Structure formats: structure tokens, C-alpha cells
Amino acid sequence: MVFNKEVLSDFNAARSFEWLETNGIGGYASGTVSGAHSRRYHGLLITATKPPVGRMNMISKLDETIIRGKERYELGTNQYPGVIHPQGSSFLKRFERDQFPVFYYEAGSIAIKKTIAAIHGENTTVILYEVGDAPSSFNFELLPLYACRDFHGLSRANDFIGQQYIFDEGNFRCLNYQKCPELFISVPNSKFIESKGWYYNFEYTVEQYRGLDYREDLFSHGRFNVNLGKGDKLGIIISTDDPSGKDAFLLFEVEQKRRERITGQFLRNE
């Protein structure tokens, strides 16, 4: 499945196409091609402790921004009441889905490829970024947005979410609520800029169409910042297990080979 710029330039069309990555134990990652969530069930890491119950939306989004000098290009896309902000889907040039969902962005002469994969047998999602072209180095900012809720529910701003976190040598960990698993985010060679706060009124159009509550508030402790340039790669691990010592690209390689092996067996049995 491939979508080019002609389809992707229509936000409503791009939002109507969805992708799904599963981990084989009841957890998953999912979203729309546009980057804006349209369901409460979308998220980067939905864990499963006691399938088919016990699913939790741990982290909803990881919105990216390219910063070069005074130029700022926000690649994330979100729908709020009466507005789409930011409109990162305008930088989306191509989307592919073969074994994995792959997004190709171009902004300010910078080309970035993003691949998302759920790792089989564990509550882990990896996001791989590859810089294809860039006239000079730039800062790459990543904003994690947490839900930390039952995947049937919606998150509302509150005073009970955990304010504490640990960030050490690119590894971030927090416990947002006592009944939630710990959340780990590995962003190699990054700095973390604290900026705690709620982001209000994300709208999910499918839930609105169904006549259900469709607005959600998401929390963040701050932003990761990494310096990148042409040819660089950045592998991020989001997990309920400590990712220390793990490499996102190696995890992806193992997962890719596993799927290729299964596909090969299926084709031989045809």
C-alpha cells in the first residue's frame, strides 16, 4: 500500500486511512496516515497485561519538530476544536505500508524517513528516523504525550498524574499513575528539556461520529532534543521494560527477519 502526495495533501482523506502494528501478546501501536488520531484506540504504545482485558494506552503520541536557526517545522498533526494544529501532514510526501508503516517527510530541504514497529512478544514500540538529506545540521525535537489510561477511556487533566521522572544518558522513565506500568523512552544522545503541563482538547472524529465523548487531554514532562544531520539515524524505544543497553535498529532488524521468515513460509505453502 502506497500513498503519494496527491492523496496525502487532503487531510480528511489521509485521516481516513489507518495503520496498525501488533506485538502478538495483545498490545499494539496504531494511528492514521495523517498523523492525527481519530479514535481513542490510537496510540504509540497500547500495552496488554491480561488480554483481552487490561489494555492501557501508555503513550498517545511523539510529535516531532525540525528546528534550524529561526526555521521551525512541526511534523506532528492534531485536531483541536475548530483547528488543525500543527499541520505536519503538509510535509508528508509519501506513506508506505508493506511490513511496517513508513512515513516520508520533506521540510525546509530536510528529508526524513520514519518507520514504526511493534516488537513481537513484548510491550515495546520502536520508531526509527533516517535523515536522507539536509543542507546543514538541525535540532530534532520530540514531544511525548501521555494518556496512561484504560484504552476504552479518555484522559482528563488532573492533579494526580506523577510529576517525577528520571532522565539519564538518553533514557527517560516515569510512573504516571500508581496502577500503571512504568514507562520508558530511550532517545540516544538526547537532552531533555523539562516543560511539564497538559495539552487540552485533542479531538477524535470517529468517536464524535459515534456519538461518544471525543475530546482528550494529554500530559508531558517535557521535550527531547537531538542534533542531526544528513545521513544520521535515530532509533527510539518506547516500552514498559527498561531499554538500557538495547538498540532500536537491532530490535527492528530481528523483528523484520521474523516477519520475512513468516511471509516466506506462507508463500511456500501457497
C-alpha angles and dihedrals in degrees: 000000000000131000121191132200093277091066097033093054088068103077095196091050093047090048091054093062116078136193129206134196119187130195100206095245099076099278128108151163122233145160144138128287089245092060093239116112116237099180136047085234094065119101145124096249122023107171129204121206100164108015131239085023128036097057115154131188098225101172123012103189147357105205117199131213129187112214121189116164107305092342118101125183118185111203096185122095127205136167118226129170106302097348145069108221129205101012099208092150087077087071093050108108101171142005125197132184118188111124093340137018109260125188125196117202131186120189129155092351089306117124119199130180117204124194125185125199135173110216116232117247099012141068093254134124123189125201117196123198122192121185107217098178137001129161090216141352119292142183116256113205123198123195115196114206117197131206100169094184143116105288091238092057138065129237122240128192110267143159095240102073112111115264096191126091141159124227119182128162095335096319119114126189134175142162106218097183132009094242093048126088116250114271121223127191120184116198108168118223092003135140121218120222112197116227110150119195151107126270109211139218107005104180125219110200098197090056089049090051089051090054094246134124105289108176125089138180119217130197134218135183092205145286138304117224126198131174112230138174142178112317095012124136130206123192119193126193122202113185150139087234125073106265095197110141093013126117120214094213092052091049089050092049091054091048092047092052091048091055093044089052092051092046091050092051091049093050092048089054093052 
